[in-house]
PDB file of C-alpha atoms in Angstrom:
ATOM      1  CA  UNK A   1     -69.969-113.417 113.505  1.00  0.00           C
ATOM      2  CA  UNK A   2     -66.325-113.542 112.414  1.00  0.00           C
ATOM      3  CA  UNK A   3     -63.640-113.040 115.083  1.00  0.00           C
ATOM      4  CA  UNK A   4     -60.970-110.786 113.629  1.00  0.00           C
ATOM      5  CA  UNK A   5     -58.483-109.385 116.103  1.00  0.00           C
ATOM      6  CA  UNK A   6     -56.386-107.167 113.829  1.00  0.00           C
ATOM      7  CA  UNK A   7     -57.354-104.443 111.396  1.00  0.00           C
ATOM      8  CA  UNK A   8     -60.668-103.331 110.004  1.00  0.00           C
ATOM      9  CA  UNK A   9     -63.266-105.614 108.444  1.00  0.00           C
ATOM     10  CA  UNK A  10     -64.616-104.418 105.103  1.00  0.00           C
ATOM     11  CA  UNK A  11     -67.403-105.913 103.030  1.00  0.00           C
ATOM     12  CA  UNK A  12     -67.748-105.921  99.261  1.00  0.00           C
ATOM     13  CA  UNK A  13     -70.892-106.676  97.244  1.00  0.00           C
ATOM     14  CA  UNK A  14     -71.461-106.611  93.498  1.00  0.00           C
ATOM     15  CA  UNK A  15     -74.218-107.240  90.974  1.00  0.00           C
ATOM     16  CA  UNK A  16     -73.770-107.048  87.221  1.00  0.00           C
ATOM     17  CA  UNK A  17     -76.529-104.594  86.308  1.00  0.00           C
ATOM     18  CA  UNK A  18     -78.469-101.684  87.791  1.00  0.00           C
ATOM     19  CA  UNK A  19     -81.759-103.625  87.961  1.00  0.00           C
ATOM     20  CA  UNK A  20     -80.292-106.360  90.192  1.00  0.00           C
ATOM     21  CA  UNK A  21     -80.554-106.221  93.979  1.00  0.00           C
ATOM     22  CA  UNK A  22     -77.609-106.084  96.395  1.00  0.00           C
ATOM     23  CA  UNK A  23     -79.729-106.728  99.501  1.00  0.00           C
ATOM     24  CA  UNK A  24     -79.006-110.466  99.885  1.00  0.00           C
ATOM     25  CA  UNK A  25     -75.247-109.934  99.770  1.00  0.00           C
ATOM     26  CA  UNK A  26     -75.342-106.949 102.106  1.00  0.00           C
ATOM     27  CA  UNK A  27     -77.535-108.862 104.600  1.00  0.00           C
ATOM     28  CA  UNK A  28     -74.950-111.671 104.645  1.00  0.00           C
ATOM     29  CA  UNK A  29     -72.107-109.203 105.235  1.00  0.00           C
ATOM     30  CA  UNK A  30     -74.014-107.518 108.080  1.00  0.00           C
ATOM     31  CA  UNK A  31     -74.794-110.923 109.619  1.00  0.00           C
ATOM     32  CA  UNK A  32     -71.082-111.736 109.542  1.00  0.00           C
ATOM     33  CA  UNK A  33     -70.428-108.577 111.532  1.00  0.00           C
ATOM     34  CA  UNK A  34     -69.271-106.068 108.946  1.00  0.00           C
ATOM     35  CA  UNK A  35     -70.129-102.478 109.872  1.00  0.00           C
ATOM     36  CA  UNK A  36     -72.648-100.998 107.423  1.00  0.00           C
ATOM     37  CA  UNK A  37     -70.315 -98.017 106.950  1.00  0.00           C
ATOM     38  CA  UNK A  38     -67.509-100.306 105.785  1.00  0.00           C
ATOM     39  CA  UNK A  39     -69.490-102.083 103.067  1.00  0.00           C
ATOM     40  CA  UNK A  40     -68.667-101.101  99.494  1.00  0.00           C
ATOM     41  CA  UNK A  41     -70.864-102.104  96.576  1.00  0.00           C
ATOM     42  CA  UNK A  42     -70.888-101.860  92.789  1.00  0.00           C
ATOM     43  CA  UNK A  43     -73.489-102.419  90.116  1.00  0.00           C
ATOM     44  CA  UNK A  44     -71.043-103.286  87.372  1.00  0.00           C
ATOM     45  CA  UNK A  45     -69.734-106.146  85.274  1.00  0.00           C
ATOM     46  CA  UNK A  46     -67.105-108.429  86.760  1.00  0.00           C
ATOM     47  CA  UNK A  47     -65.003-108.410  83.593  1.00  0.00           C
ATOM     48  CA  UNK A  48     -62.288-106.369  85.308  1.00  0.00           C
ATOM     49  CA  UNK A  49     -61.535-104.617  88.607  1.00  0.00           C
ATOM     50  CA  UNK A  50     -61.993-101.031  87.369  1.00  0.00           C
ATOM     51  CA  UNK A  51     -65.149-100.518  89.411  1.00  0.00           C
ATOM     52  CA  UNK A  52     -65.605 -97.263  91.384  1.00  0.00           C
ATOM     53  CA  UNK A  53     -66.453 -98.680  94.818  1.00  0.00           C
ATOM     54  CA  UNK A  54     -64.017-101.565  94.532  1.00  0.00           C
ATOM     55  CA  UNK A  55     -61.193 -99.157  93.757  1.00  0.00           C
ATOM     56  CA  UNK A  56     -62.179 -96.966  96.719  1.00  0.00           C
ATOM     57  CA  UNK A  57     -62.143-100.051  98.918  1.00  0.00           C
ATOM     58  CA  UNK A  58     -58.705-101.231  97.817  1.00  0.00           C
ATOM     59  CA  UNK A  59     -57.240 -97.750  98.344  1.00  0.00           C
ATOM     60  CA  UNK A  60     -58.350 -97.906 101.999  1.00  0.00           C
ATOM     61  CA  UNK A  61     -56.926-101.342 102.745  1.00  0.00           C
ATOM     62  CA  UNK A  62     -54.031-101.644 105.201  1.00  0.00           C
ATOM     63  CA  UNK A  63     -52.028-104.716 106.333  1.00  0.00           C
ATOM     64  CA  UNK A  64     -54.091-106.756 108.784  1.00  0.00           C
ATOM     65  CA  UNK A  65     -57.456-105.642 107.360  1.00  0.00           C
ATOM     66  CA  UNK A  66     -60.006-108.167 106.091  1.00  0.00           C
ATOM     67  CA  UNK A  67     -62.256-108.085 103.022  1.00  0.00           C
ATOM     68  CA  UNK A  68     -65.436-110.174 103.227  1.00  0.00           C
ATOM     69  CA  UNK A  69     -67.477-111.207 100.169  1.00  0.00           C
ATOM     70  CA  UNK A  70     -70.501-113.480  99.985  1.00  0.00           C
ATOM     71  CA  UNK A  71     -69.203-115.546  97.065  1.00  0.00           C
ATOM     72  CA  UNK A  72     -65.999-115.695  95.046  1.00  0.00           C
ATOM     73  CA  UNK A  73     -67.665-114.560  91.809  1.00  0.00           C
ATOM     74  CA  UNK A  74     -68.525-111.221  93.462  1.00  0.00           C
ATOM     75  CA  UNK A  75     -64.848-110.353  93.094  1.00  0.00           C
ATOM     76  CA  UNK A  76     -64.813-111.027  89.365  1.00  0.00           C
ATOM     77  CA  UNK A  77     -65.904-113.140  86.435  1.00  0.00           C
ATOM     78  CA  UNK A  78     -62.657-114.838  85.387  1.00  0.00           C
ATOM     79  CA  UNK A  79     -60.928-117.198  87.815  1.00  0.00           C
ATOM     80  CA  UNK A  80     -57.546-116.253  86.334  1.00  0.00           C
ATOM     81  CA  UNK A  81     -58.228-112.587  87.111  1.00  0.00           C
ATOM     82  CA  UNK A  82     -59.598-113.456  90.557  1.00  0.00           C
ATOM     83  CA  UNK A  83     -56.451-115.436  91.417  1.00  0.00           C
ATOM     84  CA  UNK A  84     -54.216-112.576  90.323  1.00  0.00           C
ATOM     85  CA  UNK A  85     -56.227-110.049  92.360  1.00  0.00           C
ATOM     86  CA  UNK A  86     -56.391-112.447  95.331  1.00  0.00           C
ATOM     87  CA  UNK A  87     -52.613-112.725  95.395  1.00  0.00           C
ATOM     88  CA  UNK A  88     -52.204-108.971  95.056  1.00  0.00           C
ATOM     89  CA  UNK A  89     -54.453-108.374  98.059  1.00  0.00           C
ATOM     90  CA  UNK A  90     -53.270-111.197 100.321  1.00  0.00           C
ATOM     91  CA  UNK A  91     -49.543-111.257  99.510  1.00  0.00           C
ATOM     92  CA  UNK A  92     -48.667-107.727  98.414  1.00  0.00           C
ATOM     93  CA  UNK A  93     -51.161-105.810 100.558  1.00  0.00           C
ATOM     94  CA  UNK A  94     -51.124-108.396 103.410  1.00  0.00           C
ATOM     95  CA  UNK A  95     -54.912-108.222 103.708  1.00  0.00           C
ATOM     96  CA  UNK A  96     -57.122-111.209 104.600  1.00  0.00           C
ATOM     97  CA  UNK A  97     -60.038-112.351 102.437  1.00  0.00           C
ATOM     98  CA  UNK A  98     -63.091-114.262 103.667  1.00  0.00           C
ATOM     99  CA  UNK A  99     -65.587-115.862 101.255  1.00  0.00           C
ATOM    100  CA  UNK A 100     -68.793-116.624 103.156  1.00  0.00           C
ATOM    101  CA  UNK A 101     -70.154-119.247 100.734  1.00  0.00           C
ATOM    102  CA  UNK A 102     -66.878-121.189 100.725  1.00  0.00           C
ATOM    103  CA  UNK A 103     -65.344-121.535 104.221  1.00  0.00           C
ATOM    104  CA  UNK A 104     -62.076-122.934 102.826  1.00  0.00           C
ATOM    105  CA  UNK A 105     -61.478-119.525 101.262  1.00  0.00           C
ATOM    106  CA  UNK A 106     -60.612-117.799 104.529  1.00  0.00           C
ATOM    107  CA  UNK A 107     -57.015-116.652 104.792  1.00  0.00           C
ATOM    108  CA  UNK A 108     -57.324-115.823 108.526  1.00  0.00           C
ATOM    109  CA  UNK A 109     -57.619-119.388 109.733  1.00  0.00           C
ATOM    110  CA  UNK A 110     -55.037-122.091 110.412  1.00  0.00           C
ATOM    111  CA  UNK A 111     -56.078-125.733 110.016  1.00  0.00           C
ATOM    112  CA  UNK A 112     -53.898-128.666 110.991  1.00  0.00           C
ATOM    113  CA  UNK A 113     -50.683-126.671 110.651  1.00  0.00           C
ATOM    114  CA  UNK A 114     -51.647-125.276 107.250  1.00  0.00           C
ATOM    115  CA  UNK A 115     -52.301-121.577 106.979  1.00  0.00           C
ATOM    116  CA  UNK A 116     -55.614-120.372 105.602  1.00  0.00           C
ATOM    117  CA  UNK A 117     -53.649-118.490 102.930  1.00  0.00           C
ATOM    118  CA  UNK A 118     -52.025-121.708 101.685  1.00  0.00           C
ATOM    119  CA  UNK A 119     -55.327-123.628 101.653  1.00  0.00           C
ATOM    120  CA  UNK A 120     -57.086-120.774  99.851  1.00  0.00           C
ATOM    121  CA  UNK A 121     -54.360-120.696  97.176  1.00  0.00           C
ATOM    122  CA  UNK A 122     -54.777-124.432  96.539  1.00  0.00           C
ATOM    123  CA  UNK A 123     -58.581-124.167  96.385  1.00  0.00           C
ATOM    124  CA  UNK A 124     -58.394-121.216  93.976  1.00  0.00           C
ATOM    125  CA  UNK A 125     -56.009-123.080  91.688  1.00  0.00           C
ATOM    126  CA  UNK A 126     -58.395-126.043  91.675  1.00  0.00           C
ATOM    127  CA  UNK A 127     -61.365-123.800  90.893  1.00  0.00           C
ATOM    128  CA  UNK A 128     -59.418-122.164  88.077  1.00  0.00           C
ATOM    129  CA  UNK A 129     -58.550-125.582  86.628  1.00  0.00           C
ATOM    130  CA  UNK A 130     -62.173-126.761  86.830  1.00  0.00           C
ATOM    131  CA  UNK A 131     -63.373-123.539  85.185  1.00  0.00           C
ATOM    132  CA  UNK A 132     -60.822-123.906  82.369  1.00  0.00           C
ATOM    133  CA  UNK A 133     -61.808-127.534  81.771  1.00  0.00           C
ATOM    134  CA  UNK A 134     -65.472-126.499  81.613  1.00  0.00           C
ATOM    135  CA  UNK A 135     -64.665-123.707  79.121  1.00  0.00           C
ATOM    136  CA  UNK A 136     -62.763-126.214  76.982  1.00  0.00           C
ATOM    137  CA  UNK A 137     -65.662-128.681  77.185  1.00  0.00           C
ATOM    138  CA  UNK A 138     -68.139-125.972  76.154  1.00  0.00           C
ATOM    139  CA  UNK A 139     -65.986-125.038  73.145  1.00  0.00           C
ATOM    140  CA  UNK A 140     -65.674-128.706  72.178  1.00  0.00           C
ATOM    141  CA  UNK A 141     -69.432-129.250  72.473  1.00  0.00           C
ATOM    142  CA  UNK A 142     -70.060-126.151  70.369  1.00  0.00           C
ATOM    143  CA  UNK A 143     -67.616-127.322  67.683  1.00  0.00           C
ATOM    144  CA  UNK A 144     -69.168-130.802  67.652  1.00  0.00           C
ATOM    145  CA  UNK A 145     -72.675-129.313  67.460  1.00  0.00           C
ATOM    146  CA  UNK A 146     -71.713-127.071  64.539  1.00  0.00           C
ATOM    147  CA  UNK A 147     -70.032-129.960  62.712  1.00  0.00           C
ATOM    148  CA  UNK A 148     -73.096-132.172  63.229  1.00  0.00           C
ATOM    149  CA  UNK A 149     -75.428-129.403  62.028  1.00  0.00           C
ATOM    150  CA  UNK A 150     -73.328-128.803  58.926  1.00  0.00           C
ATOM    151  CA  UNK A 151     -73.405-132.528  58.202  1.00  0.00           C
ATOM    152  CA  UNK A 152     -77.210-132.268  58.250  1.00  0.00           C
ATOM    153  CA  UNK A 153     -77.052-129.391  55.769  1.00  0.00           C
ATOM    154  CA  UNK A 154     -77.676-126.577  58.239  1.00  0.00           C
ATOM    155  CA  UNK A 155     -76.160-123.320  57.018  1.00  0.00           C
ATOM    156  CA  UNK A 156     -74.695-120.708  59.354  1.00  0.00           C
ATOM    157  CA  UNK A 157     -74.327-116.976  58.958  1.00  0.00           C
ATOM    158  CA  UNK A 158     -76.679-114.574  57.274  1.00  0.00           C
ATOM    159  CA  UNK A 159     -79.355-116.143  55.105  1.00  0.00           C
ATOM    160  CA  UNK A 160     -78.678-115.923  51.374  1.00  0.00           C
ATOM    161  CA  UNK A 161     -80.643-113.165  49.630  1.00  0.00           C
ATOM    162  CA  UNK A 162     -82.311-114.453  46.513  1.00  0.00           C
ATOM    163  CA  UNK A 163     -81.764-112.435  43.348  1.00  0.00           C
ATOM    164  CA  UNK A 164     -84.962-110.793  42.129  1.00  0.00           C
ATOM    165  CA  UNK A 165     -86.507-111.594  38.768  1.00  0.00           C
ATOM    166  CA  UNK A 166     -85.351-108.298  37.273  1.00  0.00           C
ATOM    167  CA  UNK A 167     -81.671-108.811  38.243  1.00  0.00           C
ATOM    168  CA  UNK A 168     -80.499-109.771  34.765  1.00  0.00           C
ATOM    169  CA  UNK A 169     -82.216-106.768  33.206  1.00  0.00           C
ATOM    170  CA  UNK A 170     -80.773-104.433  35.880  1.00  0.00           C
ATOM    171  CA  UNK A 171     -77.318-105.977  35.497  1.00  0.00           C
ATOM    172  CA  UNK A 172     -77.313-105.297  31.775  1.00  0.00           C
ATOM    173  CA  UNK A 173     -78.469-101.712  32.358  1.00  0.00           C
ATOM    174  CA  UNK A 174     -75.707-101.194  34.924  1.00  0.00           C
ATOM    175  CA  UNK A 175     -73.030-102.657  32.666  1.00  0.00           C
ATOM    176  CA  UNK A 176     -74.287-100.442  29.834  1.00  0.00           C
ATOM    177  CA  UNK A 177     -73.869 -97.527  32.261  1.00  0.00           C
ATOM    178  CA  UNK A 178     -77.530 -96.705  32.093  1.00  0.00           C
ATOM    179  CA  UNK A 179     -77.754 -97.068  35.874  1.00  0.00           C
ATOM    180  CA  UNK A 180     -75.354 -96.232  38.708  1.00  0.00           C
ATOM    181  CA  UNK A 181     -74.518 -98.850  41.322  1.00  0.00           C
ATOM    182  CA  UNK A 182     -76.837 -97.189  43.829  1.00  0.00           C
ATOM    183  CA  UNK A 183     -79.684 -97.017  41.288  1.00  0.00           C
ATOM    184  CA  UNK A 184     -79.179-100.655  40.277  1.00  0.00           C
ATOM    185  CA  UNK A 185     -79.161-101.803  43.914  1.00  0.00           C
ATOM    186  CA  UNK A 186     -82.313 -99.764  44.571  1.00  0.00           C
ATOM    187  CA  UNK A 187     -84.032-101.356  41.579  1.00  0.00           C
ATOM    188  CA  UNK A 188     -83.247-104.780  43.076  1.00  0.00           C
ATOM    189  CA  UNK A 189     -84.221-103.584  46.570  1.00  0.00           C
ATOM    190  CA  UNK A 190     -80.866-104.541  48.125  1.00  0.00           C
ATOM    191  CA  UNK A 191     -77.786-102.696  49.350  1.00  0.00           C
ATOM    192  CA  UNK A 192     -75.124-101.601  46.874  1.00  0.00           C
ATOM    193  CA  UNK A 193     -72.628-104.072  48.416  1.00  0.00           C
ATOM    194  CA  UNK A 194     -75.052-106.967  47.874  1.00  0.00           C
ATOM    195  CA  UNK A 195     -75.668-105.935  44.274  1.00  0.00           C
ATOM    196  CA  UNK A 196     -71.919-105.651  43.598  1.00  0.00           C
ATOM    197  CA  UNK A 197     -71.377-109.096  45.156  1.00  0.00           C
ATOM    198  CA  UNK A 198     -74.041-110.546  42.863  1.00  0.00           C
ATOM    199  CA  UNK A 199     -72.214-109.006  39.895  1.00  0.00           C
ATOM    200  CA  UNK A 200     -68.929-110.620  40.909  1.00  0.00           C
ATOM    201  CA  UNK A 201     -70.657-113.993  41.282  1.00  0.00           C
ATOM    202  CA  UNK A 202     -72.580-113.749  38.024  1.00  0.00           C
TER     203      UNK A 202
END
């Protein structure tokens, strides 16, 4: 159980969708010593911090309080956003954060003369850098994969719709104003936009 001498200890849990279970996170928060009544939870995406329970939690925070989460990604999805929110909470609101799965992310502690807040900032910056490098690597691998596929003749995008055997006859009827665009497209069993594209390519 965490030993926190000042302020209240709040817990926060989050899953991305309604069919996911919060129990494992809440069990970890209870085991740490968070009062059940002080645990806030959301079933919402981590793309931003506009989540109902999270906003209620942050409105209640006072200097000296502590927020406990099971893992850093429960706060959010983007490390850049997490770092910005982390600094807002720890520096502007003067609230501690404890991440159970990563003991170095505990702003309450002091280790070897270094404050937990300083160590946490360094760790977060490192995580953000690693995440950015991985995103760049993924984009590079995707670009290389697409280039290799194109070199093998693989085509991307929607498959090309073959013109039906009656296209030429329908085209002539359309150009002679015997058919409207909608009627001509219907005769070819395609959308009007596809028929008009075929005309421009003919």
